[in-house]
Amino acid sequence: MPATTSTPDDIQRLVSRLTLEQKVAQLGGLIAPEVFAPSQDGAGGGPVVDAGRLRELRPHGVGHLSLAWFLGEDADGLRGHLAAIQEVVREVSPFGIGALVHNEGINGFLHASGSQFPTSWAQAAAWDPELTRRAAAVTSAHMRDTGVQLLFSPVMDINRDPRWGRVHETYGEDPELAARMSVAFVRGIQGAEQESGVLATGKHFLGYGASEGALNQAVTQLGRRALVDEYAEPFRRAIAEAGLALMMNAYNEIDGIPATASRWLLTEFLRDTLGFDGLVVSDYDSINLLRTAHRTARTEGEAAVQALSAGLDVELPGSPNYSHLVDEVAAGRLDERIVDVAVARVLAVKARTGLVPGVGPRPAAAAPPDRTEAADVRRAIAARAMVLLQNDGTLSLSPGERRVVVVGPAADELRIHFGAYTSVSSAEMPLGMQAVMEGRVPGIDPATFVFTDIFQPRMPGMDPTFESAARKLHPEASTVLDALRELDAKIEFAQLGRFEHDAEDPLDASVVEAAVADADVVVAVVGERTGWVGNNTAGEGQSTASPSLPGDQEDLLELLAATGKLLVTVVVSGRPLLLEKAARLSNSVLLAPLLGEEAGPTIARTLFGLINPSGKLPSTFPRHLGQLPLYHGHHHGSGYGHPTGTRHGYGDLDQQGPLYAFGHGLSYTTFEVTPDEREGRPAVELTDGVVRARLSVSNTGAVDGETVVQLYARDEFASVVRPVRQLIAFARVGLAAGESRTVVLEARVERLHYTMADGRRGIEPGEVTVLAGLGSDALTCAGTVTVDGVLATAQGLR
């Protein structure tokens, strides 16, 4: 399908034929369950479309359909429901215009029928953008197959504070890594030539992952230079390199102005500077927050005018504020031409996706999603995302060679491997809602309950229900324990450790010692639950003051270490945790970053050496809570890495740096990276605006393996303070034992552009140090290039 066959004149003519009421109807959402009624056959069947109710709710038309992922138990059911709704929408909408249907899909199509993939943070740990592109292409096929046009992903937020509960939805802390992954995702969704008929949405614009105190929706305390040069980089690149079609605002406020109502952010920067020409949609209920949280608006109409005037085109999931735009225009508080601009953007997207009869392309017949491709991709991502954090030689294990006892609360649970915005979290939501409405959740009054209250309350007794739902959704998936026993039937299991403290039943040292008395090696599978509802410690709206192993898991590791047994700790988490104690007590530590249904087999195969771990950390792991925020690309004079010499640090810490650095990840073999100088040419050059590093990469061990070679750069002097290092390129390399290969890494010098003192973006003349290696703390190669001239653009501060 071509990007569009309509012209701006076609769209403007269509806008001119709409009444004001019909225009405003295009700018709001309809929550799908609103148009459903119980089955009329009395047999307890599923819901049916109530056409009369739709005419009552939206007599002037429907712009967008929200919460579609709760419809239908399988693909046929979802497809049928959406088709029935679209039929009625076209009847009530002017000129037969259909509704834009959106869905979530950062980890795969968010529906019981959708193929699921490891989380974004896990994909970032794989450092393989092509795998992310392939996963996104499968998700796009699911959408086309069921009648969905818009995907509300990817999450492009940079996060540098692991207390935030949504880290697992991001690609980590680094602008370059997040940009590469975001571009790959958008290309997978929209197609290399924008041909798929499905459009991706970048979120959340801007700085959402840098909230004060890591609290969800809190203020972002960043200057404009940081926003423009660092936090906007994934969005800038996805717009320029992949044609990103939609943008979603963030919930935060920046310098006193909510992102929802910031004209600088949504118009001057996004459109005028970054060149975005697509549609901006609101995150759910963010316009309401102008009244209820930010307090910049007193009425619904005032909130609507603030948001629309800033450049926010569409209100979702419903239209409680934008429905007042008709009155605001009539009262002279809003120029109708501003409404027309937003409506034109909506109709352009509808024409592009085949929802405007006679304008734009006809949707091509959708091929069913390739389930075999989905399985291949999720297995490949999972295998490459396993990060070996430390190892004294205890790993890998050999089946049957040593007596292995498995412990830990994550060993025999499936749901722990799934994050929010997955089929598992979606299935848990109605179960949690039912528990709330039946009065089974302490501290929640069903009479005063509102939807956003669902994320934080503890839900005693619900864990078995949620686990059962996960196993029903993914019957072929196995827990870590089951997968280990597939490889070694003699493995024993001791039920030790909990995700929550039980003061009345603490761990008993004698019980722990007896449980592992006959073991040669103890494998402790620990971690935290991540999701929407239930007893999670991470997820949307679930920040934690101390991102540590919850419950009694640290106590368990202490008691296990005291037995003198070899201890292998497997950590299941979608964000960095405080693992200093686990690292000190364990012989080996392995990170499994929310791998979904492939987690069990992947972890087991890695422990037994059938997979040689090659993942690299997308986020820094701190030693201590007090170091936060901690990230590798900090500025000169700040942070922990100081090329110019010693700086002030924490007097109560023996080591100032991270426990595990960004880009860190070990293997069961060893690798070496050296400069490859030949024929008198330096290994690092700057030619025609491209930084090029030629490196020799060798597998110096006895096992075949893969690694990720990373290229960083440091601008030595500038008129504004620059980072001590910036990731500018990387490549995944597979080598047989003893094999060497030349790898050339390239990056345009634009990767080093920044906002200069005069407000322009570019780079000043001077020396740039280029560094290469296997992690931000393992840069064994260094060279220097000289930038001769100012390469400036107008894309800077305004």
XYZ file of C-alpha atoms in Angstrom, residues 324-758:
435
model
C -16.609 20.970 24.381
C -14.704 22.414 21.422
C -17.945 23.294 19.628
C -18.958 25.532 22.525
C -15.471 27.041 22.749
C -15.569 28.036 19.088
C -19.098 29.400 19.436
C -18.017 31.488 22.430
C -15.094 32.956 20.502
C -12.453 31.390 22.744
C -11.064 29.220 19.920
C -10.563 29.907 16.231
C -12.249 27.223 14.120
C -9.214 27.217 11.854
C -7.256 25.528 14.639
C -9.870 22.767 14.670
C -9.574 22.493 10.894
C -5.810 21.920 11.059
C -6.230 19.004 13.495
C -9.123 17.518 11.513
C -7.062 17.652 8.320
C -4.304 15.669 10.031
C -6.795 13.054 11.219
C -8.348 12.704 7.772
C -4.938 12.485 6.117
C -4.125 9.481 8.302
C -7.546 7.969 7.622
C -7.050 8.427 3.891
C -3.597 6.871 4.136
C -5.049 3.792 5.850
C -8.024 3.385 3.503
C -10.764 4.700 5.791
C -12.029 7.526 3.548
C -14.084 6.238 0.618
C -12.791 7.609 -2.669
C -9.778 9.262 -1.098
C -6.558 7.341 -0.602
C -5.752 3.697 -1.294
C -7.979 0.719 -0.865
C -6.659 -1.590 1.839
C -4.974 -4.628 0.376
C -6.028 -8.082 1.507
C -4.155 -8.905 4.719
C -2.023 -12.027 4.887
C -2.204 -13.916 8.183
C 0.726 -13.351 10.547
C 3.587 -15.803 10.191
C 3.596 -17.782 13.438
C 6.746 -19.651 12.458
C 8.592 -16.392 11.911
C 7.284 -15.133 15.239
C 8.619 -18.181 17.079
C 11.997 -17.963 15.344
C 12.364 -14.278 16.167
C 11.338 -14.489 19.807
C 13.742 -17.399 20.372
C 16.562 -15.480 18.705
C 15.885 -12.348 20.749
C 15.683 -14.318 23.988
C 18.956 -16.145 23.310
C 20.807 -12.916 22.491
C 19.290 -10.991 25.416
C 20.705 -13.195 28.178
C 23.375 -11.169 29.990
C 26.097 -12.950 31.949
C 26.885 -10.342 34.598
C 29.642 -12.236 36.400
C 31.150 -15.721 36.369
C 34.057 -17.312 38.197
C 33.947 -20.412 36.012
C 31.015 -22.084 37.764
C 28.978 -21.666 34.589
C 28.292 -23.339 32.323
C 26.908 -26.511 33.914
C 26.850 -29.962 32.346
C 23.695 -32.123 32.623
C 24.145 -34.917 35.153
C 27.696 -33.960 36.051
C 26.912 -32.275 39.365
C 23.993 -32.398 41.752
C 21.904 -29.286 41.199
C 19.227 -27.948 43.537
C 16.991 -25.155 42.274
C 15.425 -22.647 44.675
C 13.799 -19.243 44.529
C 10.269 -17.911 43.990
C 10.857 -17.257 40.270
C 11.893 -20.842 39.510
C 8.417 -22.303 39.084
C 6.402 -19.261 37.971
C 5.580 -18.370 34.380
C 3.988 -14.941 34.682
C 7.116 -13.351 36.158
C 8.709 -13.393 32.694
C 6.073 -11.085 31.179
C 5.858 -7.338 31.586
C 3.062 -4.831 31.142
C 1.440 -4.464 27.705
C 1.587 -8.210 27.098
C -1.089 -10.843 26.686
C -0.513 -11.869 30.307
C -0.977 -8.388 31.784
C -4.020 -7.883 29.562
C -5.584 -11.097 30.876
C -4.851 -10.078 34.462
C -6.549 -6.695 34.148
C -10.190 -7.916 34.079
C -9.426 -10.425 36.826
C -8.074 -7.624 38.994
C -11.013 -5.374 38.146
C -13.433 -8.125 39.116
C -11.665 -8.574 42.452
C -11.917 -4.836 43.100
C -15.601 -4.586 42.206
C -16.391 -7.590 44.414
C -14.698 -5.920 47.382
C -11.864 -8.447 47.600
C -9.016 -5.900 47.479
C -8.236 -4.348 50.885
C -8.296 -0.579 51.040
C -10.302 -0.098 47.835
C -13.948 0.932 48.025
C -15.756 -0.243 44.857
C -18.158 2.691 45.210
C -15.412 5.320 44.864
C -12.970 3.326 42.751
C -11.650 4.883 39.532
C -9.783 3.024 36.809
C -6.339 4.475 37.527
C -6.529 3.062 41.076
C -6.043 -0.424 39.653
C -2.259 -0.246 39.233
C -0.937 0.080 42.770
C -3.002 -1.884 45.334
C -1.788 -5.242 46.596
C -4.149 -8.094 45.806
C -3.832 -10.833 48.427
C -4.687 -14.307 47.227
C -4.707 -13.413 43.522
C -1.289 -14.833 42.597
C -2.556 -18.378 41.833
C -5.353 -16.916 39.693
C -2.919 -14.797 37.698
C -0.481 -17.672 37.279
C -3.269 -19.917 36.042
C -4.274 -17.293 33.479
C -0.700 -17.050 32.189
C -0.405 -20.810 31.777
C -3.749 -20.961 30.001
C -2.620 -18.284 27.550
C 0.729 -19.950 26.908
C 0.226 -23.686 27.446
C 3.412 -24.604 25.583
C 5.612 -22.343 27.706
C 7.615 -23.848 30.542
C 8.951 -22.448 33.785
C 12.672 -22.364 34.491
C 12.335 -25.421 36.700
C 10.477 -27.441 34.087
C 12.952 -26.446 31.383
C 15.933 -27.390 33.553
C 14.411 -30.792 34.270
C 13.988 -31.334 30.544
C 17.769 -31.141 30.296
C 18.627 -32.878 33.585
C 15.900 -35.042 35.118
C 17.834 -35.362 38.382
C 17.503 -31.701 39.267
C 15.862 -31.161 42.655
C 13.664 -28.254 43.717
C 13.214 -26.673 47.132
C 10.423 -24.141 47.598
C 12.405 -21.382 49.270
C 11.980 -17.634 49.092
C 9.035 -15.299 48.564
C 8.329 -12.127 46.602
C 6.770 -10.637 49.737
C 7.955 -10.681 53.341
C 6.050 -12.841 55.801
C 6.999 -11.692 59.286
C 5.225 -14.673 60.824
C 7.114 -17.215 58.716
C 10.722 -16.023 58.163
C 13.341 -18.109 56.430
C 14.955 -20.682 58.702
C 18.687 -21.201 58.232
C 18.467 -24.857 59.206
C 15.700 -25.482 56.662
C 17.724 -23.818 53.913
C 20.848 -25.750 54.834
C 18.986 -29.053 54.861
C 17.338 -28.337 51.496
C 20.684 -27.922 49.718
C 22.767 -30.320 51.811
C 23.330 -32.772 48.955
C 23.857 -30.123 46.258
C 27.079 -29.403 44.432
C 25.548 -26.314 42.844
C 22.555 -24.242 43.906
C 20.677 -22.287 41.238
C 18.634 -19.484 42.825
C 16.046 -18.005 40.466
C 15.044 -14.638 41.878
C 13.620 -11.372 40.585
C 10.551 -9.181 40.632
C 7.095 -9.247 39.087
C 6.258 -6.637 36.475
C 2.827 -5.815 35.105
C -0.350 -3.804 35.390
C -2.215 -5.277 38.366
C -1.460 -7.570 41.244
C 1.484 -7.964 43.578
C 4.061 -6.370 41.282
C 6.971 -4.156 42.198
C 7.433 -2.761 38.683
C 5.068 -1.655 35.954
C 3.061 1.375 34.915
C 2.394 3.552 37.943
C 4.555 1.309 40.149
C 7.727 3.185 40.998
C 9.781 1.913 43.917
C 11.908 3.937 46.338
C 14.501 1.176 46.306
C 14.649 -1.117 43.242
C 15.823 -4.163 45.143
C 14.979 -7.854 45.142
C 11.615 -7.830 46.958
C 10.511 -10.061 49.806
C 13.052 -12.294 51.503
C 15.120 -13.066 48.406
C 18.285 -11.313 49.613
C 17.975 -13.175 52.927
C 17.688 -16.396 50.946
C 20.903 -15.648 49.042
C 22.724 -14.924 52.306
C 21.626 -18.199 53.830
C 22.540 -20.115 50.687
C 26.000 -18.535 50.543
C 26.535 -19.444 54.178
C 26.212 -23.139 53.290
C 29.400 -22.927 51.210
C 27.739 -24.367 48.131
C 28.473 -22.977 44.693
C 25.747 -20.405 44.075
C 24.422 -19.389 40.670
C 21.898 -16.545 40.795
C 19.491 -15.982 37.940
C 17.834 -12.555 38.107
C 14.501 -12.066 36.304
C 13.893 -8.352 35.911
C 12.918 -5.704 33.381
C 15.091 -2.999 34.919
C 18.357 -2.609 36.821
C 18.136 -3.735 40.426
C 20.418 -3.145 43.384
C 22.396 -6.385 43.198
C 25.533 -5.570 45.182
C 24.745 -8.181 47.822
C 23.749 -10.801 45.229
C 26.960 -10.136 43.310
C 29.070 -10.503 46.456
C 27.393 -13.733 47.526
C 27.169 -15.470 44.153
C 29.711 -17.319 42.053
C 27.824 -16.450 38.875
C 25.021 -14.000 38.098
C 22.851 -14.250 34.983
C 20.237 -11.671 33.942
C 17.033 -12.769 32.169
C 15.366 -9.468 31.126
C 11.681 -10.493 30.798
C 11.870 -12.941 27.918
C 8.209 -13.969 27.861
C 7.240 -17.496 26.896
C 10.795 -18.355 25.773
C 12.275 -17.525 29.183
C 12.288 -21.006 30.733
C 14.024 -22.878 27.893
C 16.389 -19.974 27.196
C 17.542 -19.700 30.799
C 17.954 -23.467 31.116
C 19.903 -23.761 27.858
C 22.150 -20.886 28.899
C 22.883 -22.411 32.308
C 23.856 -25.676 30.627
C 25.959 -24.034 27.926
C 23.710 -24.804 24.984
C 23.391 -21.040 24.547
C 26.530 -18.975 24.967
C 25.314 -15.690 26.494
C 26.038 -12.609 24.411
C 23.663 -9.933 25.702
C 24.928 -6.521 26.745
C 23.333 -4.230 29.315
C 21.146 -1.418 27.921
C 21.192 0.288 31.331
C 23.731 0.847 34.085
C 23.382 -1.176 37.311
C 24.293 0.956 40.356
C 26.154 -0.240 43.411
C 24.055 1.811 45.779
C 20.705 3.568 45.764
C 22.379 6.884 46.546
C 24.186 6.905 43.180
C 20.972 7.385 41.223
C 20.669 8.569 38.566
C 23.738 6.758 37.193
C 24.475 6.397 33.480
C 27.505 6.083 31.256
C 27.074 9.213 29.096
C 27.212 11.738 31.908
C 28.822 15.125 31.364
C 32.424 16.106 32.061
C 32.725 17.084 35.706
C 29.735 14.999 36.781
C 29.068 11.315 37.349
C 31.670 8.636 37.923
C 33.965 8.596 34.854
C 36.474 11.444 34.603
C 38.950 11.395 31.696
C 40.557 14.547 33.107
C 41.342 13.041 36.510
C 39.775 12.445 39.909
C 36.656 14.374 40.830
C 34.487 14.538 43.904
C 32.680 11.320 44.747
C 30.752 9.641 47.543
C 32.851 9.435 50.683
C 31.033 6.357 51.936
C 31.576 4.293 48.771
C 34.853 2.499 48.124
C 34.122 2.410 44.393
C 32.415 5.279 42.611
C 31.453 3.516 39.398
C 28.584 1.145 38.639
C 28.278 -2.439 39.730
C 27.717 -3.399 36.083
C 28.297 -0.805 33.394
C 26.256 0.030 30.310
C 27.255 -2.312 27.499
C 28.667 -4.916 29.905
C 28.073 -8.598 29.302
C 30.328 -11.658 29.579
C 30.505 -14.902 27.613
C 31.616 -18.487 28.107
C 34.493 -17.616 25.803
C 36.738 -14.549 25.670
C 37.053 -11.838 23.031
C 39.669 -9.281 22.177
C 39.302 -6.052 20.199
C 42.364 -4.317 18.754
C 42.918 -1.542 16.193
C 43.365 -2.817 12.644
C 45.977 -0.576 11.085
C 47.104 -1.483 7.595
C 49.145 0.036 4.786
C 50.020 3.039 6.888
C 46.377 4.024 7.378
C 45.157 4.703 10.909
C 42.464 2.456 12.339
C 40.229 5.470 12.961
C 39.472 8.073 10.292
C 37.065 10.897 9.554
C 36.272 11.021 5.847
C 33.418 12.842 4.110
C 31.662 13.434 7.395
C 31.852 9.780 8.481
C 33.779 8.484 11.475
C 35.144 5.079 10.517
C 36.873 2.593 12.851
C 38.509 -0.563 11.536
C 38.877 -3.158 14.272
C 40.197 -6.672 14.604
C 37.883 -8.827 16.722
C 39.131 -12.208 17.952
C 37.552 -15.077 19.845
C 40.474 -15.967 22.113
C 38.671 -18.750 23.957
C 37.713 -22.358 23.309
C 33.959 -21.885 22.670
C 32.111 -20.440 19.673
C 30.274 -17.273 20.578
C 28.895 -13.862 19.718
C 29.692 -10.458 21.127
C 28.769 -6.827 20.504
C 31.556 -4.476 19.468
C 30.810 -0.920 20.562
C 32.113 2.407 19.247
C 32.078 5.532 21.424
C 33.312 9.072 20.945
C 34.208 12.024 23.144
C 34.337 15.632 22.006
C 37.371 16.863 23.936
C 36.575 20.586 23.991
C 33.384 22.516 23.212
C 31.664 25.753 24.169
C 29.097 23.740 26.141
C 29.779 20.789 28.468
C 29.747 17.480 26.592
C 29.391 13.843 27.730
C 32.464 11.865 28.701
C 31.436 9.333 26.067
C 28.704 8.852 23.489
C 27.809 5.565 21.862
C 27.861 6.195 18.089
C 27.864 2.697 16.515
C 27.829 -1.004 17.330
C 27.743 -4.391 15.631
C 26.977 -7.927 16.737
C 29.713 -10.355 15.678
C 29.734 -14.168 15.754
C 33.103 -15.945 15.824
C 34.197 -19.544 16.078
C 36.736 -20.406 18.753
C 40.106 -19.006 17.677
C 38.646 -17.020 14.775
C 39.483 -13.377 14.050
C 37.687 -10.929 11.800
C 37.982 -7.325 10.726
C 34.932 -5.253 11.618
C 34.369 -1.721 10.342
C 32.084 0.511 12.410
C 30.835 3.752 10.906
C 28.867 6.721 12.153
C 28.139 10.066 10.602
C 29.642 12.942 12.519
C 26.084 14.227 12.998
C 25.831 11.690 15.792
C 27.991 14.111 17.779
C 25.964 17.214 17.036
C 24.789 19.275 19.955
C 23.187 22.641 20.612
C 25.990 25.164 20.582
C 26.181 28.362 22.571
C 24.518 30.353 19.776
